[in-house]
PDB file of C-alpha atoms in Angstrom:
ATOM      1  CA  MET A  24      20.706  -3.459 -18.334  1.00 51.00           C
ATOM      2  CA  ILE A  25      18.299  -1.550 -20.574  1.00 55.00           C
ATOM      3  CA  ARG A  26      19.241  -2.049 -24.224  1.00 60.00           C
ATOM      4  CA  LYS A  27      17.368   0.957 -25.598  1.00 67.00           C
ATOM      5  CA  SER A  28      18.916   4.399 -25.322  1.00 75.00           C
ATOM      6  CA  TYR A  29      17.229   7.765 -25.029  1.00 77.00           C
ATOM      7  CA  ILE A  30      17.597  11.074 -26.812  1.00 82.00           C
ATOM      8  CA  SER A  31      17.845  14.422 -25.020  1.00 77.00           C
ATOM      9  CA  GLN A  32      15.768  17.243 -26.369  1.00 78.00           C
ATOM     10  CA  LEU A  33      14.440  20.636 -25.410  1.00 78.00           C
ATOM     11  CA  TYR A  34      10.660  20.638 -25.300  1.00 83.00           C
ATOM     12  CA  VAL A  35       8.148  23.492 -25.047  1.00 86.00           C
ATOM     13  CA  ILE A  36       5.080  22.566 -23.024  1.00 88.00           C
ATOM     14  CA  ASN A  37       1.863  24.510 -23.517  1.00 90.00           C
ATOM     15  CA  LYS A  38      -1.912  24.098 -23.431  1.00 90.00           C
ATOM     16  CA  LYS A  39      -1.850  22.168 -26.726  1.00 89.00           C
ATOM     17  CA  ASN A  40       0.414  19.340 -25.572  1.00 89.00           C
ATOM     18  CA  ILE A  41       0.191  19.194 -21.754  1.00 91.00           C
ATOM     19  CA  GLU A  42      -2.532  16.546 -22.058  1.00 90.00           C
ATOM     20  CA  ASP A  43      -0.203  14.298 -24.047  1.00 90.00           C
ATOM     21  CA  PHE A  44       1.573  13.340 -20.808  1.00 91.00           C
ATOM     22  CA  GLU A  45       0.345  10.182 -19.132  1.00 89.00           C
ATOM     23  CA  LEU A  46       1.131   8.837 -15.660  1.00 84.00           C
ATOM     24  CA  LEU A  47       1.880   5.137 -15.403  1.00 77.00           C
ATOM     25  CA  HIS A  48      -0.979   3.431 -13.557  1.00 69.00           C
ATOM     26  CA  ASN A  49       1.519   2.184 -10.953  1.00 65.00           C
ATOM     27  CA  HIS A  50       3.353   5.499 -10.650  1.00 66.00           C
ATOM     28  CA  ARG A  51       4.588   6.410  -7.173  1.00 68.00           C
ATOM     29  CA  TYR A  52       2.212   8.473  -5.028  1.00 73.00           C
ATOM     30  CA  LEU A  53       2.230  12.151  -5.999  1.00 80.00           C
ATOM     31  CA  ARG A  54       2.416  14.364  -2.938  1.00 83.00           C
ATOM     32  CA  PRO A  55       0.242  17.501  -3.126  1.00 86.00           C
ATOM     33  CA  ALA A  56       2.740  19.512  -1.055  1.00 84.00           C
ATOM     34  CA  GLN A  57       5.548  18.766  -3.538  1.00 85.00           C
ATOM     35  CA  ILE A  58       3.325  19.697  -6.492  1.00 89.00           C
ATOM     36  CA  GLY A  59       2.436  22.927  -4.686  1.00 87.00           C
ATOM     37  CA  ARG A  60       6.107  23.840  -4.152  1.00 86.00           C
ATOM     38  CA  ILE A  61       6.922  23.297  -7.824  1.00 87.00           C
ATOM     39  CA  TYR A  62       3.840  25.261  -8.906  1.00 87.00           C
ATOM     40  CA  ALA A  63       4.909  28.178  -6.711  1.00 86.00           C
ATOM     41  CA  GLY A  64       8.339  28.070  -8.355  1.00 82.00           C
ATOM     42  CA  LEU A  65       6.803  28.171 -11.833  1.00 84.00           C
ATOM     43  CA  LYS A  66       4.834  31.271 -10.861  1.00 81.00           C
ATOM     44  CA  GLN A  67       8.140  32.867  -9.868  1.00 75.00           C
ATOM     45  CA  GLY A  68       9.631  32.073 -13.287  1.00 71.00           C
ATOM     46  CA  LYS A  69      11.791  29.150 -12.124  1.00 70.00           C
ATOM     47  CA  HIS A  70      12.510  26.144 -14.357  1.00 69.00           C
ATOM     48  CA  PHE A  71      13.788  22.585 -13.915  1.00 69.00           C
ATOM     49  CA  GLU A  72      17.398  21.475 -13.998  1.00 65.00           C
ATOM     50  CA  SER A  73      16.882  17.698 -14.227  1.00 75.00           C
ATOM     51  CA  PRO A  74      15.123  16.223 -17.283  1.00 82.00           C
ATOM     52  CA  ILE A  75      11.652  14.755 -17.365  1.00 87.00           C
ATOM     53  CA  VAL A  76      11.992  11.129 -18.458  1.00 89.00           C
ATOM     54  CA  ILE A  77       9.318   9.728 -20.750  1.00 90.00           C
ATOM     55  CA  ASN A  78       8.504   6.722 -22.883  1.00 90.00           C
ATOM     56  CA  GLN A  79       7.023   7.937 -26.177  1.00 90.00           C
ATOM     57  CA  LEU A  80       4.255   5.668 -27.445  1.00 88.00           C
ATOM     58  CA  GLY A  81       2.716   7.345 -30.476  1.00 85.00           C
ATOM     59  CA  LYS A  82       1.503  10.757 -29.356  1.00 84.00           C
ATOM     60  CA  LYS A  83       1.405   9.778 -25.677  1.00 88.00           C
ATOM     61  CA  MET A  84       4.350  10.583 -23.409  1.00 90.00           C
ATOM     62  CA  ARG A  85       4.339   8.133 -20.509  1.00 90.00           C
ATOM     63  CA  ILE A  86       6.085   9.651 -17.485  1.00 89.00           C
ATOM     64  CA  LEU A  87       8.887   7.492 -16.070  1.00 86.00           C
ATOM     65  CA  ASP A  88      10.354  10.230 -13.878  1.00 85.00           C
ATOM     66  CA  GLY A  89       8.966  13.717 -13.267  1.00 86.00           C
ATOM     67  CA  GLY A  90       5.350  13.160 -12.266  1.00 87.00           C
ATOM     68  CA  HIS A  91       5.350  15.954  -9.671  1.00 88.00           C
ATOM     69  CA  ARG A  92       6.779  18.411 -12.200  1.00 90.00           C
ATOM     70  CA  VAL A  93       4.277  17.494 -14.921  1.00 91.00           C
ATOM     71  CA  LYS A  94       1.336  17.819 -12.533  1.00 91.00           C
ATOM     72  CA  ALA A  95       2.635  21.210 -11.375  1.00 91.00           C
ATOM     73  CA  MET A  96       2.945  22.329 -15.020  1.00 91.00           C
ATOM     74  CA  GLU A  97      -0.573  21.062 -15.693  1.00 91.00           C
ATOM     75  CA  LYS A  98      -1.854  23.186 -12.824  1.00 92.00           C
ATOM     76  CA  PHE A  99       0.193  26.198 -13.934  1.00 90.00           C
ATOM     77  CA  ILE A 100      -0.968  26.063 -17.570  1.00 91.00           C
ATOM     78  CA  GLY A 101      -4.532  25.555 -16.414  1.00 91.00           C
ATOM     79  CA  GLN A 102      -4.214  28.786 -14.432  1.00 89.00           C
ATOM     80  CA  PHE A 103      -2.187  30.670 -17.065  1.00 88.00           C
ATOM     81  CA  PRO A 104      -3.150  29.077 -20.421  1.00 89.00           C
ATOM     82  CA  ASP A 105      -1.162  31.506 -22.561  1.00 87.00           C
ATOM     83  CA  ASN A 106       2.148  30.624 -20.886  1.00 86.00           C
ATOM     84  CA  GLU A 107       4.685  28.090 -22.127  1.00 84.00           C
ATOM     85  CA  ILE A 108       7.334  26.157 -20.193  1.00 86.00           C
ATOM     86  CA  GLU A 109      10.633  25.016 -21.678  1.00 80.00           C
ATOM     87  CA  VAL A 110      11.959  21.749 -20.232  1.00 84.00           C
ATOM     88  CA  ASN A 111      14.684  19.194 -20.920  1.00 81.00           C
ATOM     89  CA  MET A 112      13.378  15.724 -21.754  1.00 85.00           C
ATOM     90  CA  ALA A 113      15.016  12.320 -21.859  1.00 85.00           C
ATOM     91  CA  VAL A 114      12.935  10.478 -24.435  1.00 89.00           C
ATOM     92  CA  TYR A 115      12.803   6.696 -24.776  1.00 89.00           C
ATOM     93  CA  ARG A 116      10.617   5.191 -27.469  1.00 89.00           C
ATOM     94  CA  GLU A 117       8.367   2.129 -27.525  1.00 88.00           C
ATOM     95  CA  LEU A 118       9.473   0.596 -24.208  1.00 88.00           C
ATOM     96  CA  ASN A 119       7.446  -2.362 -22.938  1.00 86.00           C
ATOM     97  CA  ASN A 120       6.183  -2.532 -19.330  1.00 83.00           C
ATOM     98  CA  GLU A 121       9.261  -4.312 -17.974  1.00 83.00           C
ATOM     99  CA  GLU A 122      11.587  -1.856 -19.702  1.00 85.00           C
ATOM    100  CA  GLU A 123       9.604   1.079 -18.278  1.00 84.00           C
ATOM    101  CA  LEU A 124      10.110  -0.305 -14.773  1.00 81.00           C
ATOM    102  CA  GLU A 125      13.826  -0.821 -15.393  1.00 81.00           C
ATOM    103  CA  VAL A 126      14.242   2.752 -16.671  1.00 83.00           C
ATOM    104  CA  PHE A 127      12.373   4.121 -13.657  1.00 80.00           C
ATOM    105  CA  GLU A 128      14.768   2.325 -11.289  1.00 76.00           C
ATOM    106  CA  ILE A 129      17.818   3.544 -13.251  1.00 76.00           C
ATOM    107  CA  TRP A 130      16.777   7.192 -13.070  1.00 76.00           C
ATOM    108  CA  ASN A 131      15.811   6.956  -9.406  1.00 68.00           C
ATOM    109  CA  LYS A 132      19.037   5.396  -8.099  1.00 64.00           C
ATOM    110  CA  GLY A 133      20.277   7.386  -5.136  1.00 54.00           C
ATOM    111  CA  ILE A 134      16.848   8.936  -4.546  1.00 55.00           C
ATOM    112  CA  LYS A 135      15.040   7.844  -1.410  1.00 55.00           C
ATOM    113  CA  GLN A 136      12.113   5.687  -2.442  1.00 59.00           C
ATOM    114  CA  SER A 137       9.514   4.782   0.161  1.00 70.00           C
ATOM    115  CA  PRO A 138       8.515   1.125   0.658  1.00 76.00           C
ATOM    116  CA  ASP A 139       5.020   2.083  -0.488  1.00 82.00           C
ATOM    117  CA  ASP A 140       6.435   3.535  -3.718  1.00 77.00           C
ATOM    118  CA  PHE A 141       8.382   0.323  -4.343  1.00 78.00           C
ATOM    119  CA  LEU A 142       5.308  -1.776  -3.546  1.00 85.00           C
ATOM    120  CA  ASN A 143       3.199   0.330  -5.900  1.00 85.00           C
ATOM    121  CA  LEU A 144       5.594  -0.395  -8.749  1.00 80.00           C
ATOM    122  CA  ARG A 145       5.276  -4.143  -8.150  1.00 85.00           C
ATOM    123  CA  LYS A 146       1.549  -4.374  -7.388  1.00 89.00           C
ATOM    124  CA  ASP A 147       0.647  -5.899 -10.766  1.00 88.00           C
ATOM    125  CA  GLU A 148       2.884  -8.884  -9.979  1.00 89.00           C
ATOM    126  CA  MET A 149       0.666  -9.875  -7.015  1.00 94.00           C
ATOM    127  CA  GLU A 150      -2.587 -11.671  -7.801  1.00 96.00           C
ATOM    128  CA  ILE A 151      -3.853 -11.025  -4.267  1.00 96.00           C
ATOM    129  CA  PHE A 152      -3.691  -7.260  -4.807  1.00 96.00           C
ATOM    130  CA  LYS A 153      -5.825  -7.542  -7.939  1.00 94.00           C
ATOM    131  CA  LEU A 154      -8.356  -9.739  -6.115  1.00 96.00           C
ATOM    132  CA  LEU A 155      -8.622  -7.256  -3.256  1.00 96.00           C
ATOM    133  CA  GLN A 156      -9.551  -4.502  -5.725  1.00 92.00           C
ATOM    134  CA  LYS A 157     -12.786  -6.285  -6.613  1.00 84.00           C
ATOM    135  CA  ASN A 158     -15.926  -4.339  -5.817  1.00 75.00           C
ATOM    136  CA  ASN A 159     -17.288  -6.980  -3.455  1.00 87.00           C
ATOM    137  CA  TYR A 160     -14.410  -6.741  -0.957  1.00 94.00           C
ATOM    138  CA  PRO A 161     -15.853  -5.280   2.284  1.00 95.00           C
ATOM    139  CA  CYS A 162     -13.561  -2.231   2.343  1.00 95.00           C
ATOM    140  CA  LYS A 163     -11.110  -0.312   0.201  1.00 94.00           C
ATOM    141  CA  VAL A 164      -7.563  -1.693   0.106  1.00 95.00           C
ATOM    142  CA  SER A 165      -4.834   0.611  -1.194  1.00 93.00           C
ATOM    143  CA  ILE A 166      -1.057   0.788  -1.390  1.00 91.00           C
ATOM    144  CA  TYR A 167      -0.964   4.207   0.250  1.00 86.00           C
ATOM    145  CA  SER A 168      -2.904   5.270   3.346  1.00 84.00           C
ATOM    146  CA  PRO A 169      -6.528   5.722   2.233  1.00 83.00           C
ATOM    147  CA  SER A 170      -8.047   9.175   2.737  1.00 76.00           C
ATOM    148  CA  GLU A 171     -11.386   7.638   3.786  1.00 84.00           C
ATOM    149  CA  ASP A 172     -12.492   4.265   5.157  1.00 90.00           C
ATOM    150  CA  GLY A 173     -10.050   1.578   4.102  1.00 94.00           C
ATOM    151  CA  ILE A 174      -6.795  -0.135   4.971  1.00 95.00           C
ATOM    152  CA  LYS A 175      -3.296  -0.315   3.545  1.00 92.00           C
ATOM    153  CA  PHE A 176      -2.499  -3.424   1.541  1.00 94.00           C
ATOM    154  CA  LYS A 177       0.757  -3.897   3.441  1.00 91.00           C
ATOM    155  CA  ILE A 178      -0.984  -3.931   6.843  1.00 91.00           C
ATOM    156  CA  LEU A 179      -3.775  -6.289   5.761  1.00 95.00           C
ATOM    157  CA  VAL A 180      -1.642  -8.796   3.875  1.00 94.00           C
ATOM    158  CA  GLY A 181       1.343  -8.435   6.221  1.00 92.00           C
ATOM    159  CA  ALA A 182      -0.836  -9.404   9.184  1.00 92.00           C
ATOM    160  CA  TYR A 183      -2.172 -12.387   7.241  1.00 94.00           C
ATOM    161  CA  LEU A 184       1.300 -13.571   6.185  1.00 93.00           C
ATOM    162  CA  GLY A 185       2.443 -13.336   9.808  1.00 89.00           C
ATOM    163  CA  SER A 186      -0.507 -15.448  10.910  1.00 92.00           C
ATOM    164  CA  LEU A 187       0.182 -18.066   8.241  1.00 90.00           C
ATOM    165  CA  THR A 188       3.640 -18.722   9.667  1.00 84.00           C
ATOM    166  CA  GLN A 189       2.200 -19.097  13.198  1.00 77.00           C
ATOM    167  CA  ASN A 190       5.500 -17.905  14.635  1.00 71.00           C
ATOM    168  CA  ASN A 191       5.704 -16.726  18.218  1.00 61.00           C
ATOM    169  CA  PRO A 192       6.363 -13.849  18.558  1.00 56.00           C
ATOM    170  CA  PRO A 193       4.431 -13.017  15.390  1.00 60.00           C
ATOM    171  CA  ASN A 194       6.130 -11.660  12.286  1.00 61.00           C
ATOM    172  CA  SER A 195       4.093  -9.424   9.971  1.00 58.00           C
ATOM    173  CA  TYR A 196       6.631  -9.664   7.082  1.00 67.00           C
ATOM    174  CA  ASP A 197       6.450  -5.951   6.338  1.00 63.00           C
ATOM    175  CA  ALA A 198       9.886  -4.927   7.669  1.00 64.00           C
ATOM    176  CA  ASP A 199      11.549  -6.249   4.486  1.00 73.00           C
ATOM    177  CA  ILE A 200       9.483  -5.009   1.532  1.00 79.00           C
ATOM    178  CA  SER A 201      11.189  -7.343  -0.972  1.00 79.00           C
ATOM    179  CA  LEU A 202      10.435 -10.375   1.201  1.00 85.00           C
ATOM    180  CA  PHE A 203       6.882  -9.128   1.667  1.00 89.00           C
ATOM    181  CA  ILE A 204       6.378  -8.932  -2.109  1.00 89.00           C
ATOM    182  CA  ASP A 205       7.849 -12.405  -2.661  1.00 90.00           C
ATOM    183  CA  LYS A 206       5.497 -13.889  -0.052  1.00 92.00           C
ATOM    184  CA  ALA A 207       2.485 -11.934  -1.318  1.00 94.00           C
ATOM    185  CA  LYS A 208       3.064 -13.310  -4.833  1.00 94.00           C
ATOM    186  CA  GLU A 209       2.317 -16.783  -3.460  1.00 95.00           C
ATOM    187  CA  LEU A 210      -1.210 -15.817  -2.373  1.00 96.00           C
ATOM    188  CA  GLY A 211      -4.284 -16.486  -4.467  1.00 96.00           C
ATOM    189  CA  HIS A 212      -8.052 -16.938  -4.459  1.00 95.00           C
ATOM    190  CA  LYS A 213      -8.179 -19.135  -1.347  1.00 96.00           C
ATOM    191  CA  ASP A 214      -6.318 -16.466   0.604  1.00 97.00           C
ATOM    192  CA  TRP A 215      -8.635 -13.775  -0.768  1.00 96.00           C
ATOM    193  CA  LYS A 216     -11.649 -15.735   0.490  1.00 95.00           C
ATOM    194  CA  PHE A 217     -10.131 -15.870   3.969  1.00 97.00           C
ATOM    195  CA  LEU A 218      -9.345 -12.140   3.952  1.00 97.00           C
ATOM    196  CA  ASN A 219     -12.887 -11.408   2.767  1.00 96.00           C
ATOM    197  CA  ARG A 220     -14.341 -13.477   5.617  1.00 96.00           C
ATOM    198  CA  PHE A 221     -12.001 -11.846   8.136  1.00 98.00           C
ATOM    199  CA  MET A 222     -12.801  -8.286   7.072  1.00 98.00           C
ATOM    200  CA  GLU A 223     -16.547  -8.852   7.193  1.00 97.00           C
ATOM    201  CA  GLY A 224     -16.198 -10.005  10.806  1.00 97.00           C
ATOM    202  CA  PHE A 225     -13.764  -7.227  11.706  1.00 98.00           C
ATOM    203  CA  ILE A 226     -16.181  -4.565  10.479  1.00 97.00           C
ATOM    204  CA  SER A 227     -19.071  -6.155  12.391  1.00 97.00           C
ATOM    205  CA  ALA A 228     -17.081  -5.985  15.652  1.00 97.00           C
ATOM    206  CA  PHE A 229     -14.874  -2.914  15.308  1.00 97.00           C
ATOM    207  CA  GLY A 230     -16.287  -0.818  12.460  1.00 96.00           C
ATOM    208  CA  TYR A 231     -14.664   0.147   9.183  1.00 96.00           C
ATOM    209  CA  PRO A 232     -10.869   0.435   9.229  1.00 96.00           C
ATOM    210  CA  ASN A 233      -9.519   3.966   8.858  1.00 92.00           C
ATOM    211  CA  ASN A 234      -6.856   6.198  10.385  1.00 86.00           C
ATOM    212  CA  LYS A 235      -9.168   7.178  13.253  1.00 89.00           C
ATOM    213  CA  ASN A 236     -10.119   3.630  14.239  1.00 92.00           C
ATOM    214  CA  PRO A 237      -7.629   2.358  16.868  1.00 91.00           C
ATOM    215  CA  PHE A 238      -8.466  -1.247  16.017  1.00 94.00           C
ATOM    216  CA  SER A 239      -7.087  -0.834  12.491  1.00 91.00           C
ATOM    217  CA  SER A 240      -3.770   0.482  13.829  1.00 88.00           C
ATOM    218  CA  TYR A 241      -0.702  -1.657  13.180  1.00 87.00           C
ATOM    219  CA  VAL A 242      -0.380  -3.383  16.580  1.00 88.00           C
ATOM    220  CA  ILE A 243      -4.042  -4.081  17.272  1.00 92.00           C
ATOM    221  CA  PHE A 244      -4.911  -5.125  13.713  1.00 94.00           C
ATOM    222  CA  ASN A 245      -2.031  -7.617  13.575  1.00 92.00           C
ATOM    223  CA  SER A 246      -3.108  -8.979  16.955  1.00 93.00           C
ATOM    224  CA  ILE A 247      -6.761  -9.351  15.944  1.00 96.00           C
ATOM    225  CA  MET A 248      -5.751 -11.114  12.733  1.00 96.00           C
ATOM    226  CA  ARG A 249      -3.603 -13.629  14.613  1.00 95.00           C
ATOM    227  CA  VAL A 250      -6.247 -14.365  17.261  1.00 96.00           C
ATOM    228  CA  TYR A 251      -8.864 -14.824  14.546  1.00 97.00           C
ATOM    229  CA  PHE A 252      -6.606 -17.016  12.384  1.00 96.00           C
ATOM    230  CA  ASP A 253      -5.792 -19.340  15.280  1.00 95.00           C
ATOM    231  CA  ASN A 254      -9.346 -19.639  16.634  1.00 96.00           C
ATOM    232  CA  PHE A 255     -12.031 -19.130  13.969  1.00 95.00           C
ATOM    233  CA  PHE A 256     -12.123 -22.802  12.994  1.00 93.00           C
ATOM    234  CA  THR A 257     -12.720 -24.067  16.547  1.00 94.00           C
ATOM    235  CA  GLN A 258     -14.882 -21.213  17.851  1.00 94.00           C
ATOM    236  CA  GLY A 259     -16.822 -20.222  14.746  1.00 95.00           C
ATOM    237  CA  ASP A 260     -17.125 -16.750  13.280  1.00 96.00           C
ATOM    238  CA  THR A 261     -20.306 -15.623  15.020  1.00 96.00           C
ATOM    239  CA  TYR A 262     -19.190 -16.521  18.538  1.00 96.00           C
ATOM    240  CA  LEU A 263     -15.642 -15.255  18.002  1.00 97.00           C
ATOM    241  CA  TRP A 264     -16.637 -11.824  16.685  1.00 97.00           C
ATOM    242  CA  ASN A 265     -19.392 -11.378  19.284  1.00 97.00           C
ATOM    243  CA  LYS A 266     -16.877 -12.219  22.002  1.00 96.00           C
ATOM    244  CA  MET A 267     -14.362  -9.781  20.481  1.00 97.00           C
ATOM    245  CA  LYS A 268     -16.985  -7.040  20.468  1.00 97.00           C
ATOM    246  CA  SER A 269     -18.030  -7.624  24.084  1.00 96.00           C
ATOM    247  CA  THR A 270     -14.471  -7.777  25.478  1.00 96.00           C
ATOM    248  CA  VAL A 271     -11.656  -6.515  23.261  1.00 96.00           C
ATOM    249  CA  TYR A 272     -13.666  -3.630  21.816  1.00 95.00           C
ATOM    250  CA  LYS A 273     -14.401  -2.300  25.312  1.00 94.00           C
ATOM    251  CA  SER A 274     -10.828  -2.591  26.616  1.00 93.00           C
ATOM    252  CA  SER A 275      -9.047   0.725  27.214  1.00 90.00           C
ATOM    253  CA  ARG A 276      -5.800  -1.183  27.670  1.00 89.00           C
ATOM    254  CA  ILE A 277      -6.054  -2.638  24.166  1.00 91.00           C
ATOM    255  CA  ARG A 278      -6.831   0.792  22.726  1.00 86.00           C
ATOM    256  CA  GLU A 279      -3.685   2.168  24.339  1.00 82.00           C
ATOM    257  CA  ASP A 280      -1.635  -0.297  22.293  1.00 72.00           C
ATOM    258  CA  SER A 281      -2.499   1.692  19.162  1.00 65.00           C
ATOM    259  CA  LEU A 282      -0.427   4.558  20.582  1.00 66.00           C
ATOM    260  CA  SER A 283       2.545   2.568  21.851  1.00 59.00           C
ATOM    261  CA  GLY A 284       6.045   2.749  20.422  1.00 51.00           C
ATOM    262  CA  HIS A 285       8.169  -0.195  19.219  1.00 51.00           C
ATOM    263  CA  ALA A 286       5.132  -1.463  17.317  1.00 65.00           C
ATOM    264  CA  ARG A 287       6.407  -4.916  16.324  1.00 68.00           C
ATOM    265  CA  LEU A 288       7.459  -5.659  19.891  1.00 73.00           C
ATOM    266  CA  ARG A 289       3.958  -4.830  21.123  1.00 82.00           C
ATOM    267  CA  ILE A 290       2.093  -7.378  18.969  1.00 86.00           C
ATOM    268  CA  GLY A 291       2.924 -10.335  21.236  1.00 87.00           C
ATOM    269  CA  PRO A 292       1.787  -8.654  24.496  1.00 89.00           C
ATOM    270  CA  CYS A 293      -1.329  -7.322  22.774  1.00 91.00           C
ATOM    271  CA  ILE A 294      -2.283 -10.842  21.661  1.00 92.00           C
ATOM    272  CA  GLU A 295      -1.763 -12.115  25.211  1.00 93.00           C
ATOM    273  CA  GLU A 296      -4.083  -9.420  26.589  1.00 94.00           C
ATOM    274  CA  MET A 297      -6.741 -10.255  23.993  1.00 95.00           C
ATOM    275  CA  LEU A 298      -6.597 -13.938  24.903  1.00 95.00           C
ATOM    276  CA  ARG A 299      -6.845 -13.075  28.617  1.00 94.00           C
ATOM    277  CA  LEU A 300      -9.995 -11.032  27.970  1.00 95.00           C
ATOM    278  CA  LEU A 301     -11.556 -13.654  25.721  1.00 95.00           C
ATOM    279  CA  ASN A 302     -10.889 -16.471  28.217  1.00 95.00           C
ATOM    280  CA  LYS A 303     -11.850 -14.525  31.356  1.00 92.00           C
ATOM    281  CA  GLY A 304     -14.209 -16.531  33.563  1.00 86.00           C
ATOM    282  CA  LYS A 305     -13.595 -19.811  31.703  1.00 84.00           C
ATOM    283  CA  ARG A 306     -12.272 -22.896  33.449  1.00 83.00           C
ATOM    284  CA  SER A 307     -10.079 -23.714  30.486  1.00 84.00           C
ATOM    285  CA  ASN A 308      -8.769 -21.549  27.687  1.00 88.00           C
ATOM    286  CA  LEU A 309     -11.082 -21.663  24.683  1.00 91.00           C
ATOM    287  CA  PHE A 310      -9.037 -19.107  22.769  1.00 93.00           C
ATOM    288  CA  VAL A 311      -5.372 -19.962  22.248  1.00 92.00           C
ATOM    289  CA  LEU A 312      -2.260 -18.951  20.333  1.00 88.00           C
ATOM    290  CA  ARG A 313      -1.199 -21.816  18.130  1.00 85.00           C
ATOM    291  CA  THR A 314       2.389 -22.309  16.963  1.00 78.00           C
ATOM    292  CA  LYS A 315       3.790 -24.646  14.373  1.00 65.00           C
ATOM    293  CA  ASN A 316       5.755 -27.662  15.518  1.00 50.00           C
ATOM    294  CA  THR A 317       9.318 -27.084  14.298  1.00 42.00           C
ATOM    295  CA  ASP A 318      10.663 -30.493  15.423  1.00 38.00           C
TER     296      ASP A 318
END
């Protein structure tokens, strides 16, 4: 339980102090539509009932709860600089990073928090996330769906964690976000090197991942990761990715899997179809699905 208490105070926000507010770098994603709704309310003279929760560090007011409202006020004051807005504030002082996180969770109890929001709060605890932010990674990796070329951290690392277990049917570990985070914390530089190698090959065969590329959709991406993980050592990167490009990339049946429902249930059949295409015309199966011996 947080040991530091807060004080409640009425605060007048204007063009002189609006810039004193500061979003936490791991703040939940701010939705433009929500900011727009609040901004429209401010133009109609409406105010906020619930307090904005901040951690005061010197002059800076770090926002623990109320990011959408502050951004809407920032937009409103930018448009109408002579206006002022009176708000209630719950003010903590000199909290450290762990205490900030604890306060955020206290004030957000009972409010629906998306798995991505929860993951965003915990991203600094995962070394693999920091490594994937390096400039030399082949594509952008983000907690939330990227607006341009790139892939979600949960899809990339979830597919890798599922391949590491070599379970059949595969498990991508992203259904339980707490378990996903615990497993992701165990990953380090060796895992980053593998993911770097994988993404370079993926882009060479299927293009950059984005929301318009069917091969970076949940089912197909998980399937490609598993086939690669189980076969790159024996087949070699060049042959494997060339074979993927000449067979899997051209398959309309595989592309249809990006649109199918019951996504997790479709990963196994999608892998089987990929292996069938890759082994077509061979006397023996060169590409296989490997499973761990549990005896």
